[in-house]
Amino acid sequence: MSSLGAEMSAGEKDEPRTLQEKINYLLKESFPDGAPSDREFCRIAEARGGSLSHSYFGKLRKGQLTEVRDETLQALGLGFDCDWRFFKPESQVEAEVSAGLRFLADKRAGGISGIAGRGITEEGLSPDLLNFALDLLEKARQETQEPPAEPQT
């Protein structure tokens, strides 16, 4: 194995993957003079528009809570001044990116000419809604391309 391969493997191993690892990584990297207390961090998040209790944040930091709502991830993003999607599990981010790329490919290919923007958040369409819309589009394409049924004799 080349030294580059060994370096890449070592780098990937150190990459934070769980919510707890991501929080602790950012506490270490974002606050070089020392991580703030749980209360101080929550005050920072609140000053930037987030809402997070210090006891809840402490449970996240210790890995005692792993399933959280997007609003909590958004508060974490505000506290760390980073994109809140950083805290999402890798599989969810991959699904969002994949759905977005499928949508863009269909739009560029002329399969999608316009979408009404009702109910779309500032983050755009959810991956589930994007996939649903793309599946409907594909079904409609198949129906228009199918040859008419032969008459039965």
XYZ file of C-alpha atoms in Angstrom:
153
model
C 0.000 0.000 0.000
C 1.336 3.460 -0.823
C 1.945 6.006 1.902
C -0.862 8.112 0.405
C -3.305 5.236 0.930
C -2.135 4.860 4.523
C -2.574 8.599 5.112
C -6.067 8.557 3.630
C -7.094 5.615 5.801
C -5.744 7.307 8.905
C -7.518 10.567 8.010
C -10.814 8.814 7.403
C -10.546 7.051 10.761
C -10.149 10.384 12.576
C -13.120 11.942 10.793
C -16.024 12.507 13.220
C -19.033 10.404 12.285
C -21.463 10.327 15.205
C -23.281 13.368 16.541
C -21.231 13.173 19.751
C -17.957 13.002 17.797
C -18.970 15.945 15.615
C -19.910 18.105 18.620
C -16.692 17.289 20.475
C -14.617 17.818 17.337
C -16.103 21.280 16.815
C -15.762 22.180 20.496
C -12.055 21.400 20.209
C -11.500 23.027 16.793
C -13.785 26.069 17.073
C -12.624 27.222 20.493
C -8.800 27.127 20.533
C -8.687 28.829 23.954
C -10.786 26.050 25.455
C -14.298 24.763 24.945
C -17.083 26.735 26.584
C -19.230 25.182 29.271
C -22.544 23.705 28.200
C -24.308 26.838 29.514
C -21.911 29.157 27.680
C -22.337 27.246 24.421
C -26.134 27.449 24.692
C -25.880 31.213 25.303
C -23.787 31.509 22.128
C -26.370 29.502 20.157
C -29.209 31.587 21.617
C -27.451 34.872 20.762
C -27.323 33.659 17.151
C -31.004 32.679 17.050
C -30.930 29.073 18.277
C -32.653 27.460 21.214
C -30.933 24.715 23.187
C -30.882 23.910 26.901
C -27.554 23.285 28.592
C -28.692 19.937 30.030
C -29.843 18.757 26.588
C -26.594 19.926 25.007
C -24.633 18.086 27.709
C -26.466 14.862 26.874
C -25.652 15.358 23.185
C -22.007 16.070 23.967
C -21.746 12.931 26.124
C -23.482 10.746 23.539
C -26.472 10.070 25.800
C -28.825 11.329 23.075
C -28.319 10.400 19.441
C -31.700 10.921 17.731
C -32.590 14.601 17.404
C -34.850 16.818 15.330
C -33.589 19.153 12.630
C -34.364 22.155 14.882
C -31.774 20.882 17.374
C -29.223 20.408 14.593
C -29.963 23.937 13.396
C -29.332 25.292 16.915
C -26.024 23.415 17.003
C -25.094 24.897 13.629
C -25.839 28.391 14.924
C -23.785 27.772 18.059
C -20.802 26.563 16.063
C -21.415 28.993 13.190
C -21.484 26.182 10.645
C -23.991 24.564 8.305
C -26.370 22.507 10.443
C -26.334 19.670 7.914
C -22.829 18.809 9.166
C -24.529 17.141 12.139
C -26.834 14.939 10.077
C -25.936 11.278 9.646
C -23.905 10.677 6.498
C -26.639 8.511 4.970
C -29.209 11.316 5.227
C -26.868 13.824 3.630
C -26.052 11.348 0.852
C -29.775 10.796 0.215
C -30.359 14.556 0.009
C -27.449 15.076 -2.368
C -28.486 12.118 -4.525
C -32.095 13.334 -4.781
C -30.898 16.847 -5.572
C -28.579 15.614 -8.306
C -31.342 13.495 -9.880
C -33.599 16.541 -9.839
C -30.950 18.766 -11.446
C -30.173 16.168 -14.108
C -33.864 15.879 -15.030
C -34.241 19.665 -15.040
C -31.209 20.115 -17.322
C -32.421 17.346 -19.625
C -35.728 19.178 -20.024
C -37.781 16.675 -18.049
C -38.816 19.315 -15.549
C -39.843 22.691 -16.861
C -41.144 24.345 -13.716
C -42.280 23.767 -10.182
C -44.656 25.841 -8.088
C -42.913 26.943 -4.912
C -45.744 26.509 -2.432
C -44.643 24.969 0.840
C -40.952 24.844 -0.044
C -38.674 25.803 2.835
C -35.492 27.816 2.464
C -33.581 24.516 2.392
C -35.578 23.495 -0.677
C -37.565 20.346 -1.187
C -36.931 17.473 1.204
C -35.209 14.397 -0.251
C -38.425 12.404 0.182
C -40.448 14.991 -1.711
C -37.792 15.273 -4.419
C -37.710 11.499 -4.858
C -41.515 11.347 -4.915
C -41.663 14.046 -7.605
C -38.958 12.326 -9.651
C -40.726 8.962 -9.376
C -43.983 10.555 -10.562
C -42.137 12.138 -13.458
C -40.563 8.819 -14.419
C -43.923 7.037 -14.238
C -45.509 9.699 -16.465
C -42.650 9.307 -18.974
C -43.114 5.547 -19.085
C -46.856 5.873 -19.587
C -46.412 8.237 -22.535
C -43.769 6.006 -24.143
C -45.635 2.714 -23.871
C -47.067 1.533 -27.195
C -50.846 1.176 -27.248
C -52.111 -2.249 -26.323
C -52.783 -4.541 -29.270
C -56.457 -5.319 -29.793
C -57.338 -8.806 -28.696
C -58.786 -11.042 -31.373
